[in-house]
Amino acid sequence: MKTEQSAAFRQRVAMHSALADAARLRIVDLLALGDLSPSELQSELGVASNLLSHHLRTLEEAGIVVRQRSEADRRRSYIHLVRGGLDHLMPGMEHRARRVLFVCTRNSARSQLAAALWRQASAVPSESAGTHPADRIAGGALAVAARRGLPLPEVAPQRLDQVQAEGDFVVTVCDNAHEEIPGLHAVHWSIPDPVRVGTPAAFEDAYELLAHRVADLAPRLVAA
């Protein structure tokens, strides 16, 4: 028991030490909304690449952030906060939005599930769209929604340019969509594509990741 308490205490010290630096605290604030690549973080912070690497390494060693390889460009990675790692330290930022718009490539799984989960978590309206919409919602998405008791209307996927409107708070849930439209000014969640794998477990994993992200973001958004 004594060893466990000592390890926990050392972890707390490492986290507070890591967050005592202004640049690293800014990184955490940025990642509180969504995932960013090192180049995107470098652009936001305006620091040299070697200094950013130092900050990210410090945050990784403190158990605050982790890296995930992009499914679109395998040379790129995304940084995101460790799940539950900052439960008592998360910034209480508030953003105003007319509507939350979730975007993926095909609008057949991740964005549809995210919009449905959002409708259960927030009074701010939600919608979903795709950069290259499929003909129909993926069967795996409908199945996981049915297993979880999540209302998911079986509607035709929609194209982004026909859905997006002024005042939308845009969230990309697909690496391909995020990297295809760099000027979209969207919050990004790097969620692996369950359709690509095609198994019930892949859809369950995507559902869990989306549910966690929605639960984190919903308290920070209020209706415009």
GROMACS .gro file of C-alpha atoms in nm:
model
  224
    1MET     CA    1   0.000   0.000   0.000
    2LYS     CA    2   0.284   0.237   0.089
    3THR     CA    3   0.451   0.176  -0.249
    4GLU     CA    4   0.124   0.240  -0.435
    5GLN     CA    5   0.067   0.569  -0.255
    6SER     CA    6   0.423   0.677  -0.329
    7ALA     CA    7   0.384   0.596  -0.700
    8ALA     CA    8   0.055   0.786  -0.718
    9PHE     CA    9   0.209   1.084  -0.544
   10ARG     CA   10   0.506   1.087  -0.782
   11GLN     CA   11   0.264   1.075  -1.076
   12ARG     CA   12   0.077   1.378  -0.941
   13VAL     CA   13   0.404   1.565  -0.896
   14ALA     CA   14   0.507   1.484  -1.255
   15MET     CA   15   0.173   1.604  -1.392
   16HIS     CA   16   0.181   1.931  -1.199
   17SER     CA   17   0.542   1.988  -1.299
   18ALA     CA   18   0.458   1.927  -1.666
   19LEU     CA   19   0.165   2.167  -1.654
   20ALA     CA   20   0.362   2.441  -1.477
   21ASP     CA   21   0.505   2.548  -1.814
   22ALA     CA   22   0.288   2.798  -2.006
   23ALA     CA   23   0.343   2.633  -2.346
   24ARG     CA   24   0.256   2.287  -2.216
   25LEU     CA   25  -0.056   2.417  -2.042
   26ARG     CA   26  -0.156   2.581  -2.372
   27ILE     CA   27  -0.111   2.245  -2.548
   28VAL     CA   28  -0.347   2.080  -2.296
   29ASP     CA   29  -0.602   2.360  -2.346
   30LEU     CA   30  -0.592   2.304  -2.723
   31LEU     CA   31  -0.623   1.926  -2.690
   32ALA     CA   32  -0.920   1.961  -2.452
   33LEU     CA   33  -1.141   2.007  -2.759
   34GLY     CA   34  -0.983   1.771  -3.008
   35ASP     CA   35  -0.671   1.604  -3.148
   36LEU     CA   36  -0.394   1.794  -3.322
   37SER     CA   37  -0.087   1.686  -3.516
   38PRO     CA   38   0.257   1.811  -3.406
   39SER     CA   39   0.268   2.048  -3.706
   40GLU     CA   40  -0.073   2.190  -3.613
   41LEU     CA   41   0.041   2.241  -3.254
   42GLN     CA   42   0.361   2.405  -3.375
   43SER     CA   43   0.156   2.647  -3.585
   44GLU     CA   44  -0.072   2.729  -3.291
   45LEU     CA   45   0.214   2.785  -3.046
   46GLY     CA   46   0.466   2.944  -3.282
   47VAL     CA   47   0.760   2.750  -3.137
   48ALA     CA   48   1.051   2.565  -3.296
   49SER     CA   49   1.001   2.196  -3.373
   50ASN     CA   50   1.272   2.082  -3.130
   51LEU     CA   51   1.112   2.280  -2.846
   52LEU     CA   52   0.768   2.139  -2.929
   53SER     CA   53   0.917   1.787  -2.925
   54HIS     CA   54   1.054   1.857  -2.578
   55HIS     CA   55   0.714   1.977  -2.453
   56LEU     CA   56   0.532   1.677  -2.601
   57ARG     CA   57   0.786   1.433  -2.460
   58THR     CA   58   0.742   1.589  -2.114
   59LEU     CA   59   0.363   1.560  -2.137
   60GLU     CA   60   0.389   1.200  -2.260
   61GLU     CA   61   0.622   1.102  -1.978
   62ALA     CA   62   0.379   1.257  -1.728
   63GLY     CA   63   0.097   1.041  -1.871
   64ILE     CA   64  -0.101   1.340  -1.996
   65VAL     CA   65  -0.094   1.291  -2.375
   66VAL     CA   66  -0.044   1.004  -2.619
   67ARG     CA   67   0.021   0.980  -2.993
   68GLN     CA   68  -0.186   0.794  -3.250
   69ARG     CA   69  -0.083   0.729  -3.610
   70SER     CA   70  -0.307   0.883  -3.877
   71GLU     CA   71  -0.508   0.635  -4.083
   72ALA     CA   72  -0.487   0.871  -4.383
   73ASP     CA   73  -0.120   0.975  -4.398
   74ARG     CA   74   0.082   0.718  -4.202
   75ARG     CA   75   0.370   0.967  -4.171
   76ARG     CA   76   0.148   1.191  -3.958
   77SER     CA   77   0.039   1.136  -3.600
   78TYR     CA   78  -0.219   1.300  -3.377
   79ILE     CA   79  -0.174   1.397  -3.014
   80HIS     CA   80  -0.464   1.353  -2.775
   81LEU     CA   81  -0.523   1.367  -2.403
   82VAL     CA   82  -0.507   1.043  -2.207
   83ARG     CA   83  -0.859   0.934  -2.123
   84GLY     CA   84  -0.942   1.039  -1.767
   85GLY     CA   85  -0.588   1.165  -1.714
   86LEU     CA   86  -0.698   1.517  -1.627
   87ASP     CA   87  -1.038   1.459  -1.473
   88HIS     CA   88  -0.972   1.721  -1.206
   89LEU     CA   89  -0.758   1.954  -1.414
   90MET     CA   90  -0.953   1.998  -1.737
   91PRO     CA   91  -1.000   2.364  -1.838
   92GLY     CA   92  -1.358   2.485  -1.802
   93MET     CA   93  -1.377   2.652  -2.140
   94GLU     CA   94  -1.716   2.756  -2.275
   95HIS     CA   95  -1.790   2.792  -2.646
   96ARG     CA   96  -2.109   2.907  -2.814
   97ALA     CA   97  -2.250   2.720  -3.112
   98ARG     CA   98  -2.566   2.734  -3.319
   99ARG     CA   99  -2.525   2.368  -3.406
  100VAL     CA  100  -2.262   2.094  -3.383
  101LEU     CA  101  -2.176   1.939  -3.720
  102PHE     CA  102  -1.990   1.605  -3.716
  103VAL     CA  103  -1.799   1.523  -4.034
  104CYS     CA  104  -1.635   1.210  -4.171
  105THR     CA  105  -1.563   1.089  -4.524
  106ARG     CA  106  -1.865   0.869  -4.598
  107ASN     CA  107  -2.111   0.994  -4.333
  108SER     CA  108  -2.203   0.630  -4.286
  109ALA     CA  109  -2.080   0.548  -3.933
  110ARG     CA  110  -1.868   0.770  -3.708
  111SER     CA  111  -2.031   1.106  -3.785
  112GLN     CA  112  -2.380   0.953  -3.770
  113LEU     CA  113  -2.310   0.791  -3.431
  114ALA     CA  114  -2.151   1.110  -3.297
  115ALA     CA  115  -2.451   1.323  -3.394
  116ALA     CA  116  -2.690   1.072  -3.235
  117LEU     CA  117  -2.485   1.057  -2.916
  118TRP     CA  118  -2.474   1.437  -2.906
  119ARG     CA  119  -2.853   1.458  -2.922
  120GLN     CA  120  -2.866   1.261  -2.597
  121ALA     CA  121  -2.599   1.471  -2.425
  122SER     CA  122  -2.675   1.833  -2.516
  123ALA     CA  123  -2.954   2.077  -2.599
  124VAL     CA  124  -2.737   2.223  -2.876
  125PRO     CA  125  -2.865   2.074  -3.207
  126SER     CA  126  -2.642   1.836  -3.402
  127GLU     CA  127  -2.610   1.720  -3.762
  128SER     CA  128  -2.368   1.505  -3.960
  129ALA     CA  129  -2.223   1.509  -4.310
  130GLY     CA  130  -1.952   1.355  -4.527
  131THR     CA  131  -1.696   1.479  -4.775
  132HIS     CA  132  -1.779   1.184  -5.005
  133PRO     CA  133  -2.111   1.042  -4.877
  134ALA     CA  134  -2.198   0.674  -4.907
  135ASP     CA  135  -2.534   0.551  -5.034
  136ARG     CA  136  -2.651   0.441  -4.690
  137ILE     CA  137  -2.553   0.415  -4.325
  138ALA     CA  138  -2.323   0.121  -4.255
  139GLY     CA  139  -2.495  -0.186  -4.116
  140GLY     CA  140  -2.241  -0.207  -3.836
  141ALA     CA  141  -2.331   0.144  -3.720
  142LEU     CA  142  -2.702   0.061  -3.715
  143ALA     CA  143  -2.628  -0.262  -3.527
  144VAL     CA  144  -2.415  -0.102  -3.254
  145ALA     CA  145  -2.673   0.174  -3.210
  146ALA     CA  146  -2.946  -0.089  -3.168
  147ARG     CA  147  -2.735  -0.283  -2.915
  148ARG     CA  148  -2.672   0.034  -2.714
  149GLY     CA  149  -3.029   0.162  -2.734
  150LEU     CA  150  -2.919   0.471  -2.928
  151PRO     CA  151  -3.182   0.618  -3.163
  152LEU     CA  152  -3.016   0.633  -3.505
  153PRO     CA  153  -3.255   0.725  -3.789
  154GLU     CA  154  -3.175   0.534  -4.107
  155VAL     CA  155  -3.141   0.841  -4.331
  156ALA     CA  156  -2.933   0.890  -4.644
  157PRO     CA  157  -2.581   1.026  -4.579
  158GLN     CA  158  -2.542   1.394  -4.666
  159ARG     CA  159  -2.271   1.595  -4.839
  160LEU     CA  160  -2.080   1.849  -4.631
  161ASP     CA  161  -2.124   2.146  -4.866
  162GLN     CA  162  -2.501   2.093  -4.862
  163VAL     CA  163  -2.526   2.081  -4.483
  164GLN     CA  164  -2.267   2.318  -4.334
  165ALA     CA  165  -2.401   2.657  -4.228
  166GLU     CA  166  -2.269   2.969  -4.060
  167GLY     CA  167  -2.238   2.929  -3.685
  168ASP     CA  168  -2.175   2.553  -3.696
  169PHE     CA  169  -1.922   2.412  -3.450
  170VAL     CA  170  -1.756   2.156  -3.678
  171VAL     CA  171  -1.600   1.836  -3.546
  172THR     CA  172  -1.419   1.601  -3.786
  173VAL     CA  173  -1.419   1.241  -3.662
  174CYS     CA  174  -1.217   1.104  -3.953
  175ASP     CA  175  -0.849   1.161  -4.033
  176ASN     CA  176  -0.917   1.157  -4.408
  177ALA     CA  177  -1.182   1.431  -4.387
  178HIS     CA  178  -0.967   1.642  -4.155
  179GLU     CA  179  -0.663   1.622  -4.380
  180GLU     CA  180  -0.862   1.664  -4.701
  181ILE     CA  181  -1.004   2.002  -4.595
  182PRO     CA  182  -0.731   2.182  -4.394
  183GLY     CA  183  -0.920   2.514  -4.407
  184LEU     CA  184  -1.233   2.377  -4.245
  185HIS     CA  185  -1.137   2.522  -3.901
  186ALA     CA  186  -1.278   2.216  -3.727
  187VAL     CA  187  -1.207   2.049  -3.397
  188HIS     CA  188  -1.067   1.704  -3.478
  189TRP     CA  189  -1.124   1.367  -3.310
  190SER     CA  190  -0.897   1.095  -3.451
  191ILE     CA  191  -1.138   0.799  -3.437
  192PRO     CA  192  -1.032   0.476  -3.619
  193ASP     CA  193  -1.263   0.374  -3.903
  194PRO     CA  194  -1.483   0.080  -3.795
  195VAL     CA  195  -1.611   0.024  -4.150
  196ARG     CA  196  -1.257  -0.050  -4.267
  197VAL     CA  197  -1.229  -0.333  -4.011
  198GLY     CA  198  -1.593  -0.435  -4.038
  199THR     CA  199  -1.624  -0.630  -3.712
  200PRO     CA  200  -1.879  -0.570  -3.434
  201ALA     CA  201  -1.586  -0.508  -3.198
  202ALA     CA  202  -1.456  -0.227  -3.421
  203PHE     CA  203  -1.795  -0.055  -3.413
  204GLU     CA  204  -1.814  -0.102  -3.037
  205ASP     CA  205  -1.470   0.058  -2.998
  206ALA     CA  206  -1.571   0.353  -3.217
  207TYR     CA  207  -1.893   0.394  -3.019
  208GLU     CA  208  -1.703   0.401  -2.689
  209LEU     CA  209  -1.449   0.655  -2.815
  210LEU     CA  210  -1.720   0.881  -2.954
  211ALA     CA  211  -1.933   0.855  -2.639
  212HIS     CA  212  -1.633   0.957  -2.428
  213ARG     CA  213  -1.549   1.254  -2.655
  214VAL     CA  214  -1.911   1.370  -2.666
  215ALA     CA  215  -1.938   1.353  -2.287
  216ASP     CA  216  -1.621   1.562  -2.255
  217LEU     CA  217  -1.723   1.829  -2.506
  218ALA     CA  218  -2.095   1.868  -2.429
  219PRO     CA  219  -2.050   2.060  -2.100
  220ARG     CA  220  -1.823   2.310  -2.279
  221LEU     CA  221  -2.073   2.410  -2.547
  222VAL     CA  222  -2.376   2.633  -2.500
  223ALA     CA  223  -2.637   2.738  -2.754
  224ALA     CA  224  -2.550   3.051  -2.950
   0.00000   0.00000   0.00000
